[in-house]
Amino acid sequence: MTIMMFSPFLRPPVLAAMVLCSAAQAHAAAAAPAGPATPVSAAPGPVPQVDIAASRNEERRQSSTFRQVLGTADLVRYGDGSVLDVLRRQPGIVVSGVPGRKGGELSMRGLGSGHVRILLNGDPAPPNFLLDNLSPDVVERIEIMTVPTVDMGTQAIAGTINIILKRSSGKRQMQLRAGVFHDNDRSKPQLSATYGDQEESLAWLVTASARRMSADEPFLTRTGGGGEDGPILRRLEQYNEDRGWNWSVAPRVTKKLGGEDALTWQGYVSGLVYDSAGYGRTAFLQGPPTALANEDYTSKGSSLTVRNNLSWLSTLSATSKLEVKAGATLVRSDGSSAVDFVDGQGRVLNRQDLARDNRNRSLSASAKLRNAYTDKHAFVSGIEVQHERDQVDRSDLIDAVSRLDQTGNNFRVNSRRHALYAQDEWDIAPRVALYLGLRWERVSLHSANNLGREAGYAKAMLSPVLQTVWRLPDTKSDQLRLGLARTWRMPQADSLIAGRTLAVINTVTRPDTSGNPYLRPERALGLDLAYEHYLSQDGLVSLGLFARRIDDVTLTRTVREEGRWVARPTNSGQALARGITLETRFKLPQLAGGAPAVELRGALSRTWSSVDAVPGPDNRLGSQAPLSVNVGADYAFKSVPVSAGATLGFIRNGSVRLSRFETSAESNKRVLEGYLLWKLQPKTQLRLSGSNLLHEDDVKRTGYVGDTLWQTKTVTSPSYTVLRAILELTF
C-alpha cells in the first residue's frame, strides 16, 4: 500500500479527530499519579506482546467437540467494520458479497445462512439480527461449531456460530477506537469505546460502537429472451444512494454472591437508521415496451433491538452447578418507500407507496444443571422455554388504491418453543474423549391475518449427537475426530404465511413472492471426520471430510398461477451435500531454517451437492460455492514496532440448476486484503488496512427456459476498494 492510497485520511477533519484522540490520551497520562522516576531510554523498543494463541490452540486440541474460537486478535486484525467481514476469512466459511459493503450471505459446509444457527451469548439471535450490522469492537470472541452440541441447539444443519459479547476482565478497562472508512470517494467515520471496572464484588463493563453508512451503487441489468410475442432485449440502468447509521451498546454487570455464585445482567441495544434514493431507466432494444419501466424512488427506515438477559449461577455442591436464565427481547422495525413511475420525459404516470411495520416481542427462560463426577467426566441437563409474538402491518398502494385487499395487510404470529436436553462429556480413556447428547425440541406456531384466515403449525424433533476424539498412540500431537448428528431447520415465519407480495412488473424473473403454510422442516443426518496434527509455535494441519443428507429440502419454485408468476418455498425431496476442508498455519522457519518469522495460514474448502428433485447437470444446492480458498501471511518486524499482513481469497461459484426450468449463476470472486499496525506508544497504535483491493465487478445471472418462453437476466454491479485508518487508545 502506498501513502497515496491513504491520502483520503489526511484531510483536516480526519487529522483533527486523531489529534483530539491523542490529546485525550496525553491528558489521561498526565493526570495519572506520578510514580518513581525511571531511566528514559534513547529510543523505545517494540511493545511486548502477550501471545495467547497457543492456549487457544491447546483448548481446541483438548476439546471433545468440533469447536474453533476466534479471539480478540482475530477480530480486530484488519479493522473490519462488521463481524461478517471477519468471518469471511475463516476456514470452511464463505460469505457472498463484497468486503466492507452491506449485505452478503454466509454459508458453512457449503450450505447457506438459513442452515447456520446464529447465537448471541448462547441464546438464539434476535429477529432481523444482521452480522454486517454488528461491530467486532463489542465482541469478545466467536465460537464456530461445525457439529452442534445439544445445549446450544440442533437447528444447525451446517453449523453454529456463537457470538460472545465483551465481558469484564476483573480490572479497569478503558479503550477508544476512532477511525475512518473510505471507498468510492466517500469517507465514513466509525467510533467505539469500552469502559469497565470492578469494586469488591461488583464488576461492570460497557461497550459501544457507531458507524456511518454510505454507498453509491450503480447496477446494469440486461434481459433477453423470447416467447409467443417474439424476441425481447432490454437494458436497465439503475443507481442507488444509501445513507444511514448503525450503532450498538452492550452493558454487562456481574454481582458475585460468594464462591463461584454470581448474578449477571447482560443488555444489548442496537439501532439502524437509513434512507436511500435512486432511479431506474429501461431501454427497449428489441421487442415491445412494457408499462412502468422507468422509476424514481425514495425510501427510509429504522430498526431497534433491545435485549435484556438475567442469569444466576449457583453452586449446589462441590460437584453440581445450576445456571438459570431469563430474557426479554423487543424488536421494532419500519420502512417505507415511494416510487414514481415516469415516462421518457420524466412525467409521473403512476405512484406506488409501500410501508411495513414489524413488532416482535419474546420472553425466554432456561435452566442448566451441570454435575461433574470427576475432572474428566461431567453430565449436563437442561430445559428451555421461549414465547414469541410477531405482528406485521403492511400497505401497498398504487395511486392511493390498495393492492392487498385480497391477500391481507396485517399478520399476527404467535410461536412457542420448548426443549429438553442432556449431554455426557467423558474422557473414557487417557487418549479417548466422548461426547453424547440428546435433545428434544418442539416448535408451534399460530398465524392469523385481518381477513380472518388462520393457520396452525407444530413440529417436534428428537436429535441425538455423538462426538469423539482419539489421540493417536505414540504421538503427542495427532488426533482423529468423529461427529454424528441429527439436525433440522425450522422454516421462518415469513415462509409459512400465505400472504403474497406483489411485483409491479410481473415476469418470470421478477415474480410475486408467497409463503407456504404446508412447508415441512428440513431434517438432516450429518457425518464429520477430521484429522488434526498440531505443530509447535501454534502450528496446525487439519484435514476434514463431511456429508449431510437432507430430507424435505426447501427450494424456491416459480410457477404460473392465475396469470401471474409466483415464487414460493416448497419441499423437494432429498439432497446430499459433501466436501473436504483443509486448514493449516505455521511459521516459515518451521519449513525453512533461518527464514524470517512469517506466519503463514491457508484454508481450502471443496464441496459438492445434488438435489434429487432437480435434473442435472449442476443440480446442486443454490447457495453452495464449490470451491473456496484463503491464503494469508502475517509478520511482526523486530527493528520497529510494526506488524503487517495480507489475505488473498478466491471463491468459485459457477452455474446452478434450481429446477427443471430455472438456473442461476454468479461470478467468481477474488478478494485481496491487507493491514499494517504501527504501535506509536505503549498504549497508542494506528491501524491501516484495505479490503477488496482488486475491486472486481459482481455479476449475477438468472434464467428460465420453458416450453414457450425463455428469459435470462444478468445484473452487473461494480465494487470498490475500502480503505480504513483507525487510531486505537488504551487508557
XYZ file of C-alpha atoms in Angstrom, residues 247-531:
285
model
C -24.957 1.666 16.491
C -24.926 -0.735 19.417
C -24.444 -0.634 23.189
C -23.739 -3.726 25.297
C -23.641 -3.180 29.083
C -22.857 -6.038 31.458
C -22.952 -6.104 35.267
C -21.911 -9.047 37.454
C -22.524 -9.328 41.185
C -20.517 -12.032 42.940
C -22.564 -13.720 45.647
C -19.791 -15.710 47.260
C -17.626 -18.506 45.952
C -18.463 -19.072 42.298
C -22.073 -17.919 42.700
C -22.923 -14.829 40.664
C -25.821 -12.809 39.303
C -25.261 -11.246 35.853
C -27.275 -8.802 33.785
C -26.386 -8.558 30.091
C -28.011 -5.894 27.965
C -27.807 -5.367 24.238
C -29.293 -2.445 22.336
C -28.722 -1.839 18.646
C -30.245 0.510 16.131
C -30.206 1.282 12.450
C -31.445 4.352 10.598
C -31.239 4.672 6.823
C -32.613 6.491 3.817
C -31.990 5.968 0.140
C -32.900 7.359 -3.236
C -32.407 6.195 -6.777
C -33.753 5.715 -10.246
C -34.097 3.117 -12.983
C -34.243 3.666 -16.738
C -35.050 0.957 -19.266
C -34.085 0.925 -22.924
C -36.116 -1.463 -25.114
C -33.639 -2.613 -27.726
C -35.869 -5.315 -29.165
C -39.470 -6.288 -28.626
C -42.453 -4.273 -27.389
C -42.047 -1.885 -24.443
C -43.683 -2.667 -21.114
C -45.524 -0.306 -18.807
C -43.964 1.157 -15.647
C -40.430 0.528 -16.860
C -38.869 3.801 -15.591
C -38.925 4.872 -11.983
C -37.661 7.380 -9.428
C -37.838 6.323 -5.809
C -37.013 7.224 -2.227
C -37.101 5.057 0.878
C -36.337 5.274 4.561
C -36.499 3.064 7.603
C -35.211 2.210 11.020
C -34.897 -0.698 13.396
C -34.352 -1.043 17.116
C -33.406 -4.154 19.067
C -33.470 -4.256 22.867
C -32.481 -7.434 24.700
C -32.099 -7.991 28.446
C -30.852 -11.223 29.977
C -30.516 -12.079 33.656
C -28.532 -15.167 34.662
C -27.935 -16.700 38.058
C -25.110 -19.178 38.675
C -25.421 -21.173 41.881
C -23.106 -23.806 43.331
C -25.323 -26.539 44.738
C -22.490 -28.756 45.940
C -18.838 -29.430 45.344
C -19.763 -31.216 42.103
C -23.012 -29.537 40.951
C -23.773 -26.135 39.497
C -27.083 -24.659 38.388
C -27.430 -21.838 35.862
C -30.827 -20.159 35.454
C -31.547 -17.567 32.758
C -34.454 -15.287 31.931
C -34.597 -12.920 28.993
C -36.807 -10.477 27.151
C -36.331 -9.100 23.637
C -38.086 -6.333 21.768
C -37.501 -5.708 18.066
C -39.182 -2.896 16.163
C -38.525 -2.157 12.502
C -40.314 0.011 9.996
C -39.730 1.077 6.437
C -41.480 2.979 3.703
C -40.819 3.872 0.097
C -42.367 5.976 -2.622
C -41.921 5.051 -6.280
C -42.847 7.377 -9.146
C -43.215 5.560 -12.450
C -42.341 8.039 -15.183
C -42.311 8.226 -18.948
C -39.333 9.043 -21.161
C -39.690 12.754 -20.384
C -39.790 12.239 -16.603
C -43.534 12.861 -16.258
C -45.194 10.862 -13.477
C -47.563 8.179 -14.737
C -48.319 6.290 -11.524
C -47.169 6.346 -7.924
C -46.631 3.411 -5.600
C -46.413 3.812 -1.816
C -45.136 0.926 0.271
C -44.887 0.659 4.056
C -44.091 -2.097 6.544
C -44.109 -2.062 10.340
C -42.860 -5.103 12.233
C -43.024 -5.592 16.010
C -41.548 -8.628 17.702
C -41.621 -9.465 21.406
C -40.203 -12.568 23.019
C -39.711 -13.990 26.507
C -37.379 -16.859 27.294
C -36.259 -18.894 30.276
C -33.818 -21.751 30.729
C -32.136 -23.832 33.388
C -28.943 -25.882 33.065
C -27.625 -28.301 35.674
C -24.017 -29.479 35.487
C -22.770 -32.411 37.553
C -19.024 -33.037 37.443
C -18.272 -36.547 38.685
C -14.548 -36.094 38.085
C -12.420 -33.565 36.228
C -12.735 -35.940 33.237
C -16.469 -36.651 33.386
C -19.474 -34.283 33.506
C -23.190 -34.675 32.871
C -25.284 -31.674 31.785
C -29.066 -31.447 31.523
C -31.351 -28.533 30.806
C -34.708 -27.114 29.806
C -35.579 -24.133 27.576
C -38.843 -22.254 27.011
C -39.487 -19.366 24.630
C -42.624 -17.488 23.651
C -42.542 -15.080 20.729
C -45.172 -12.740 19.295
C -44.746 -11.105 15.926
C -47.040 -8.559 14.280
C -46.634 -7.204 10.756
C -48.596 -4.310 9.273
C -48.006 -3.516 5.632
C -49.514 -1.416 2.879
C -49.091 -1.343 -0.879
C -50.875 1.465 -2.721
C -50.806 2.458 -6.373
C -52.408 5.827 -6.918
C -53.903 5.511 -3.405
C -55.621 2.191 -4.231
C -54.636 -0.800 -2.090
C -53.297 -3.925 -3.788
C -53.560 -6.088 -0.659
C -57.345 -6.331 -0.240
C -57.331 -9.986 -1.295
C -54.108 -11.067 0.425
C -54.219 -9.242 3.756
C -52.264 -6.330 5.166
C -51.971 -7.355 8.816
C -50.461 -10.585 10.168
C -50.077 -11.821 13.725
C -47.886 -14.803 14.539
C -47.537 -16.451 17.953
C -44.863 -19.110 18.370
C -43.685 -21.250 21.251
C -40.534 -23.304 21.635
C -39.873 -25.950 24.283
C -36.730 -28.036 24.591
C -35.212 -30.655 26.874
C -31.652 -31.929 26.566
C -28.982 -33.995 28.257
C -25.320 -34.462 27.395
C -22.474 -36.552 28.776
C -18.862 -35.371 28.379
C -16.402 -38.077 29.357
C -12.729 -38.837 28.835
C -13.334 -42.571 28.827
C -9.631 -43.388 28.366
C -6.358 -41.430 28.532
C -6.477 -40.915 24.754
C -10.228 -41.058 24.051
C -12.857 -38.401 24.818
C -16.552 -38.917 24.150
C -19.495 -36.531 23.871
C -23.053 -37.924 23.816
C -26.094 -35.667 23.622
C -29.841 -35.949 23.120
C -32.215 -33.032 22.551
C -35.980 -32.922 22.142
C -37.442 -29.712 20.795
C -40.949 -28.688 19.775
C -41.952 -25.529 17.924
C -45.577 -24.477 17.489
C -46.903 -21.529 15.531
C -50.298 -19.919 15.020
C -50.891 -17.147 12.485
C -53.886 -15.025 11.545
C -54.477 -12.051 9.272
C -57.010 -9.249 9.104
C -59.179 -11.225 6.665
C -59.848 -13.901 9.280
C -57.565 -16.526 7.749
C -55.792 -18.638 10.353
C -53.207 -21.382 10.242
C -51.653 -23.634 12.863
C -48.291 -25.343 12.704
C -46.424 -27.592 15.138
C -43.367 -29.791 14.683
C -41.062 -31.654 17.046
C -37.647 -33.251 16.638
C -35.540 -35.680 18.638
C -31.853 -35.098 17.878
C -29.052 -37.401 19.029
C -25.451 -36.127 18.751
C -22.211 -38.067 19.096
C -18.725 -36.578 19.005
C -15.460 -38.248 19.879
C -11.739 -37.574 19.649
C -8.997 -40.224 19.573
C -5.485 -39.038 20.347
C -3.320 -41.411 18.359
C -0.913 -43.683 20.267
C 2.811 -42.996 20.116
C 2.172 -39.359 19.132
C 1.890 -36.129 21.088
C 0.080 -34.048 18.509
C -2.017 -36.243 16.180
C -5.691 -36.989 16.692
C -8.832 -38.077 14.864
C -12.306 -36.650 15.354
C -15.713 -38.131 14.542
C -19.078 -36.394 14.662
C -22.587 -37.752 14.020
C -25.645 -35.546 14.448
C -29.333 -35.441 13.627
C -30.205 -31.815 12.912
C -33.084 -29.864 11.435
C -34.135 -26.486 10.126
C -37.469 -24.955 11.081
C -38.954 -22.650 8.385
C -39.034 -18.959 9.178
C -42.458 -17.488 9.951
C -42.425 -15.456 6.717
C -42.018 -18.695 4.752
C -45.141 -20.174 6.363
C -47.532 -17.232 5.975
C -49.504 -17.463 2.753
C -49.718 -13.696 2.218
C -48.335 -12.599 -1.113
C -46.012 -9.719 -2.032
C -46.957 -8.410 -5.455
C -44.423 -7.367 -8.080
C -45.416 -4.266 -10.033
C -43.957 -5.655 -13.262
C -44.672 -9.367 -13.037
C -42.331 -11.507 -15.138
C -40.724 -14.885 -14.702
C -37.524 -13.199 -13.465
C -39.491 -10.693 -11.300
C -42.261 -12.829 -9.771
C -44.601 -12.298 -6.853
C -43.417 -13.963 -3.642
C -45.545 -16.009 -1.279
C -45.170 -18.211 1.777
C -46.294 -21.813 2.096
C -48.244 -22.847 5.236
C -47.725 -26.531 4.361
C -43.935 -26.309 4.439
C -42.208 -29.017 6.482
C -38.897 -28.642 8.333
C -35.728 -29.833 6.684
C -34.143 -32.788 8.507
C -30.537 -33.834 8.106
C -28.169 -36.579 9.156
C -24.587 -35.348 9.319
C -21.217 -37.079 9.405
C -17.935 -35.256 10.107
C -14.413 -36.696 10.186
C -11.217 -34.771 10.862
C -7.506 -35.446 11.262
